[in-house]
Short mmCIF file of C-alpha atoms in Angstrom, two decimals:
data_model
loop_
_atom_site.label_atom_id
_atom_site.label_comp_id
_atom_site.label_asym_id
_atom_site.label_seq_id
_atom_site.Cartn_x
_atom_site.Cartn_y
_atom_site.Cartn_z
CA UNK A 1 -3.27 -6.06 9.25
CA UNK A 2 -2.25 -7.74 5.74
CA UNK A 3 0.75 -5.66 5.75
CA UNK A 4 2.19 -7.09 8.69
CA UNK A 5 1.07 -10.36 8.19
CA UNK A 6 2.63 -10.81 5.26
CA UNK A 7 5.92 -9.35 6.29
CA UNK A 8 5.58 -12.27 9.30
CA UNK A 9 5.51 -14.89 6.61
CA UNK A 10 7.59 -13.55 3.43
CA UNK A 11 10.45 -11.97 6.32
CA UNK A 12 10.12 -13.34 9.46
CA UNK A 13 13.39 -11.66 10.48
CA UNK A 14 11.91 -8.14 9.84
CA UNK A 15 11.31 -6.15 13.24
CA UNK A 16 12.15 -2.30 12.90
CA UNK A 17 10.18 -0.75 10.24
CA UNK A 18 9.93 2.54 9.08
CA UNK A 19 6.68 3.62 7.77
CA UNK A 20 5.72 6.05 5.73
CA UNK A 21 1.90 5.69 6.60
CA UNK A 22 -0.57 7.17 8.85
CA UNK A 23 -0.63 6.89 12.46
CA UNK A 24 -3.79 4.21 12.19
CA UNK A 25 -1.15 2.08 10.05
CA UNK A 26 1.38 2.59 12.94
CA UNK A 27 -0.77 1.38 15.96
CA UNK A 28 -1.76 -1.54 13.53
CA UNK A 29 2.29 -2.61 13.03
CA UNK A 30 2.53 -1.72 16.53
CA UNK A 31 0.00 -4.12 17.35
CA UNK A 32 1.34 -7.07 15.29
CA UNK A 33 4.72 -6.95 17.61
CA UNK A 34 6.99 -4.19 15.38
CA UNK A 35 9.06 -1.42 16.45
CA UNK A 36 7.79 1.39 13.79
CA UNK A 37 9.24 4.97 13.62
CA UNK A 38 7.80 7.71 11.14
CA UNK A 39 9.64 10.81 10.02
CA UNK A 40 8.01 12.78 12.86
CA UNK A 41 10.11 10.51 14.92
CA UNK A 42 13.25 11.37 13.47
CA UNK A 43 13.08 15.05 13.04
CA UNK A 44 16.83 15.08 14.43
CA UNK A 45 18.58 13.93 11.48
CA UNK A 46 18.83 16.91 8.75
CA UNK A 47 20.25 16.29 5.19
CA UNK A 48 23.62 16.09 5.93
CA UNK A 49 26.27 13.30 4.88
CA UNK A 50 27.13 13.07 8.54
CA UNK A 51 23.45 12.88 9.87
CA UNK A 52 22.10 10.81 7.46
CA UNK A 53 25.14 7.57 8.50
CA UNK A 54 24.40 8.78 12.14
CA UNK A 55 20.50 7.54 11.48
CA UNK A 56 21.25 4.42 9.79
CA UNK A 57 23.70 3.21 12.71
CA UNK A 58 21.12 4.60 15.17
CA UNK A 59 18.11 3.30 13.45
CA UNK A 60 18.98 -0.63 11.82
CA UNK A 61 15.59 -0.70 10.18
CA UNK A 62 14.99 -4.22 8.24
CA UNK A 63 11.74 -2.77 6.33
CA UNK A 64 10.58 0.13 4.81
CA UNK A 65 6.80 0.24 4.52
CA UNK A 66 4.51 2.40 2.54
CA UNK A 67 1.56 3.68 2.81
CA UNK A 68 -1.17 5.78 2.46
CA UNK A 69 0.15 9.52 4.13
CA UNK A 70 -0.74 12.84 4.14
CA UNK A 71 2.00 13.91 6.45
CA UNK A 72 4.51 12.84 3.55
CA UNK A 73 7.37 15.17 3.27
CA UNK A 74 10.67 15.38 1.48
CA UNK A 75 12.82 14.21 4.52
CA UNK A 76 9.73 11.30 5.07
CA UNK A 77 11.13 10.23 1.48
CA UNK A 78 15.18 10.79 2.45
CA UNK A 79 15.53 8.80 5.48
CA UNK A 80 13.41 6.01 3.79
CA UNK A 81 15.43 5.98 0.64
CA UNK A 82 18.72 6.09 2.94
CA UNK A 83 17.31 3.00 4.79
CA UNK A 84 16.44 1.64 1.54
CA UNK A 85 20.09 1.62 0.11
CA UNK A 86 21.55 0.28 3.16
CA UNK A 87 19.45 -3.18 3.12
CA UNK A 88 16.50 -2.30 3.95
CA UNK A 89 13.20 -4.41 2.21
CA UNK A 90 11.25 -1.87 0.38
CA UNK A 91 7.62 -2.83 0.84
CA UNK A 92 3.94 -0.92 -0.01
CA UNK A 93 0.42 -1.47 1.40
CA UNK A 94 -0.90 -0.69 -2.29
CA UNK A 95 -0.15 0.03 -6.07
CA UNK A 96 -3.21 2.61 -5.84
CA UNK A 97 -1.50 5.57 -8.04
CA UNK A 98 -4.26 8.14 -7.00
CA UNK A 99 -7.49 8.00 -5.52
CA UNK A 100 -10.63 10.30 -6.34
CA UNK A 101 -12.43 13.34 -4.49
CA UNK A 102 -16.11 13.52 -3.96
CA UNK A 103 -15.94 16.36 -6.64
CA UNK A 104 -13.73 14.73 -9.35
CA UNK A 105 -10.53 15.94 -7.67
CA UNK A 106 -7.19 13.10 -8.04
CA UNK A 107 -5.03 13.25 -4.65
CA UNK A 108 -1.86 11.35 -4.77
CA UNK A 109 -1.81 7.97 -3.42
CA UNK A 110 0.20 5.22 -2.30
CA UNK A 111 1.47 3.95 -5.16
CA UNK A 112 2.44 7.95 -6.18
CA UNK A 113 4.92 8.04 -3.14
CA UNK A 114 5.95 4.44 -4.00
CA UNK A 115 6.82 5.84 -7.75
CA UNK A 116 8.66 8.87 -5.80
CA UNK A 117 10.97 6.19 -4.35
CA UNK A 118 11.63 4.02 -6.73
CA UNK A 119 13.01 6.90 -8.70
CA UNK A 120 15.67 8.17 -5.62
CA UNK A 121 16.21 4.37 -4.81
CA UNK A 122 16.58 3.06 -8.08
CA UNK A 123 15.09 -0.15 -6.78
CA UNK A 124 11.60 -1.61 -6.97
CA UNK A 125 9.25 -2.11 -4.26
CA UNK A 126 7.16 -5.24 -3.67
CA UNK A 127 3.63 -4.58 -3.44
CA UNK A 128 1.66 -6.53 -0.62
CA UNK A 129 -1.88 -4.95 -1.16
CA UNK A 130 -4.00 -5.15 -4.01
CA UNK A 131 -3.69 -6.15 -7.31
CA UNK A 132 -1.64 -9.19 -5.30
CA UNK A 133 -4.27 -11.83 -3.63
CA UNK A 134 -2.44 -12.06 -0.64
CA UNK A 135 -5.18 -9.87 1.60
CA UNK A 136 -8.02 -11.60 -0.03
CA UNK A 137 -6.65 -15.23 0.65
CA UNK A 138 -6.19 -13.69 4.40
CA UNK A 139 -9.76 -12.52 4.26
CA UNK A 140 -10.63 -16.19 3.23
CA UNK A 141 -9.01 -18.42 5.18
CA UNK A 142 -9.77 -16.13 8.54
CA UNK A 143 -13.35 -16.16 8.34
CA UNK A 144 -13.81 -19.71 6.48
CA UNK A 145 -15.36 -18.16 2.98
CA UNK A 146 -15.16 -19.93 -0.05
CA UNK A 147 -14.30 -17.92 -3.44
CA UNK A 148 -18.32 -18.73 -4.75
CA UNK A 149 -18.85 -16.56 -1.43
CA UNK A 150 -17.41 -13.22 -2.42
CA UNK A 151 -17.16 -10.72 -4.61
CA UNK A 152 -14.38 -7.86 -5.18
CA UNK A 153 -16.37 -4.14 -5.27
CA UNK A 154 -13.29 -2.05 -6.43
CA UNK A 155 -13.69 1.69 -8.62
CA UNK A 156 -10.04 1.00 -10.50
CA UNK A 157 -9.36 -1.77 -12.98
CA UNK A 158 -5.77 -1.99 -12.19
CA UNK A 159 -6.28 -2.93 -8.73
CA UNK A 160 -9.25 -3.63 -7.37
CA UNK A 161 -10.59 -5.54 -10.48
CA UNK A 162 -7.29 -7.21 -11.43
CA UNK A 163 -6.51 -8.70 -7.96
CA UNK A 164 -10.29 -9.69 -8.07
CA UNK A 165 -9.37 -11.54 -11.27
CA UNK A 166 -5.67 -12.70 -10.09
CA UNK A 167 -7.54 -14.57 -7.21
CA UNK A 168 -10.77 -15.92 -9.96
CA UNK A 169 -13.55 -14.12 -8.07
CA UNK A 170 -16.08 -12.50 -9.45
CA UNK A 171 -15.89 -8.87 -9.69
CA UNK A 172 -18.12 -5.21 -9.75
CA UNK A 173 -16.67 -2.20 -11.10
CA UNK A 174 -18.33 1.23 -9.75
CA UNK A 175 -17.95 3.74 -12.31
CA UNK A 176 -17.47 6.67 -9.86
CA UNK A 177 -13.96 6.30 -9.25
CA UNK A 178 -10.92 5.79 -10.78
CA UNK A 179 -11.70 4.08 -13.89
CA UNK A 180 -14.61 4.53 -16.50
CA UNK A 181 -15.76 2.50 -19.30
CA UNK A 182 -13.70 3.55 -21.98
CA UNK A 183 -10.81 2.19 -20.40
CA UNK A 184 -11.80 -1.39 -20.47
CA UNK A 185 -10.32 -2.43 -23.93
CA UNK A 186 -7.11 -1.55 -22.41
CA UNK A 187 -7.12 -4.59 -19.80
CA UNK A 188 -7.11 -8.10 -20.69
CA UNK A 189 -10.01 -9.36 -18.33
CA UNK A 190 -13.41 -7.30 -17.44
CA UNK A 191 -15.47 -7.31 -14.04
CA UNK A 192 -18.05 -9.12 -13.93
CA UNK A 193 -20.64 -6.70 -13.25
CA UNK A 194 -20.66 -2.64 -13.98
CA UNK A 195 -22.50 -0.32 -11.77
CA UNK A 196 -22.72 3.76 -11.88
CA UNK A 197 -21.71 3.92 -7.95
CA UNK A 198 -22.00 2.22 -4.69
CA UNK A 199 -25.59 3.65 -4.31
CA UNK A 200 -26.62 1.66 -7.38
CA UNK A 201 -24.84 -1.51 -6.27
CA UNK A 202 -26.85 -0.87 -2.68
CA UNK A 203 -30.14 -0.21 -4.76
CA UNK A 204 -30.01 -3.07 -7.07
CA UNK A 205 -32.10 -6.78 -5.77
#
C-alpha cells in the first residue's frame, strides 16, 4: 500500500506500471486504481530489436516498480530495463539486498534485482520502502500514533534500524537475521535495544 501511495503523491501522473513483484503486490496496485502488467503478461515480446519497440509503443508504462519476486526472470529484467530507458520512473518497494532462511540460507532480495537493473539501466532507482520514512509516517498519520508510541523491530541495520533512526524512533535489533553484532561499529547510529530473536523480544516484560 506505501508503494502506491507514494507514487500518488511524488507522480500523480503515473498510471501503467510494470511490476516486477508478486501477484499480492499486483492486486494491491490494482487496488489503488493502476493498470499493472508483469512479465507473465507479456510473454509475446522476445528479445528482438523489432519486438522490444513493438512493446514500448504497445505498452506506454510511466513506472517501473520493484519488488520482492520469485518469478524473476531474465526477460522480467529486459522489458523493465527497455521501459526504463524510454522514460519510464524506476521505483523499488525496498533496499533489502537479501533476506535470511530459517537455516542460515541468504535468498536474493529486492534490492538484489534492483542492483541487477541499475547495472543494464545505468540509472538509479528511488527507493520508497525502508531505510526512507515514508511508510512509517503513513503508518502514523493513518492510525493517529505519535513517534513516543512505536518502535521499529527490524533484523538488518541498513534498513530496518536506519529508517527507524531516519524517522527518530526508537529501535530493536533481532540478532537472527541479517545483521549481527559485530557489524555495529560500521554504522553511525545503534538500535536502541538488542535482542537474540523475536522469541526473546516476545518473552521479555
Amino acid at each position: 500500500m506505501a508503494t502506491g501511495s507514494y507514487i500518488k503523491i511524488h507522480y500523480p501522473h503515473v498510471s501503467k506500471i510494470y511490476l516486477i513483484g508478486s501477484e499480492q503486490f499486483r492486486s494491491q496496485l490494482t487496488r489503488q486504481g493502476f493498470q499493472v502488467w508483469h512479465a507473465s503478461d507479456l510473454v509475446n515480446y522476445r528479445l528482438s530489436a523489432e519486438d522490444l519497440e513493438r512493446l514500448v509503443n504497445d505498452y506506454p508504462i510511466d513506472a517501473v516498480v520493484v519488488g520482492h519476486d520469485t518469478r524473476f526472470t531474465y526477460m522480467s529484467s529486459v522489458y523493465g530495463a527497455v521501459f526504463i530507458q524510454n522514460g519510464a520512473k524506476f521505483l523499488a518497494a525496498s533496499d533489502d539486498p537479501y533476506f535470511v532462511m530459517e537455516k542460515g540460507n541468504n535468498i536474493p532480495g529486492c534490492g538484489t534485482l534492483t542492483t541487477f537493473m541499475e547495472t543494464a539501466t545505468q540509472m538509479k532507482v528511488e527507493v520508497v520502502g525502508k531505510p526512507k520514512t515514508f511508510m512509517l509516517d503513513l503508518i502514523l498519520q493513518d492510525n493517529n500514533l505519535s513517534k513516543e508510541k512505536i518502535i521499529m523491530i527490524g533484523d538488518s541495520m541498513s534498513t530496518d534500524i536506519r529508517m527507524g533512526y531516519n524517522a527518530s524512533i526508537d529501535t530493536l535489533l533481532v540478532l537472527s537475521g541479517t545483521s549481527s553484532r559485530e557489524d555495529l561499529p560500521n554504522y553511525e547510529f545503534s538500535p536502541t535495544f538488542i535482542y537474540p530473536d523475536l522469541q526473546s523480544v516476545l518473552a521479555a516484560d
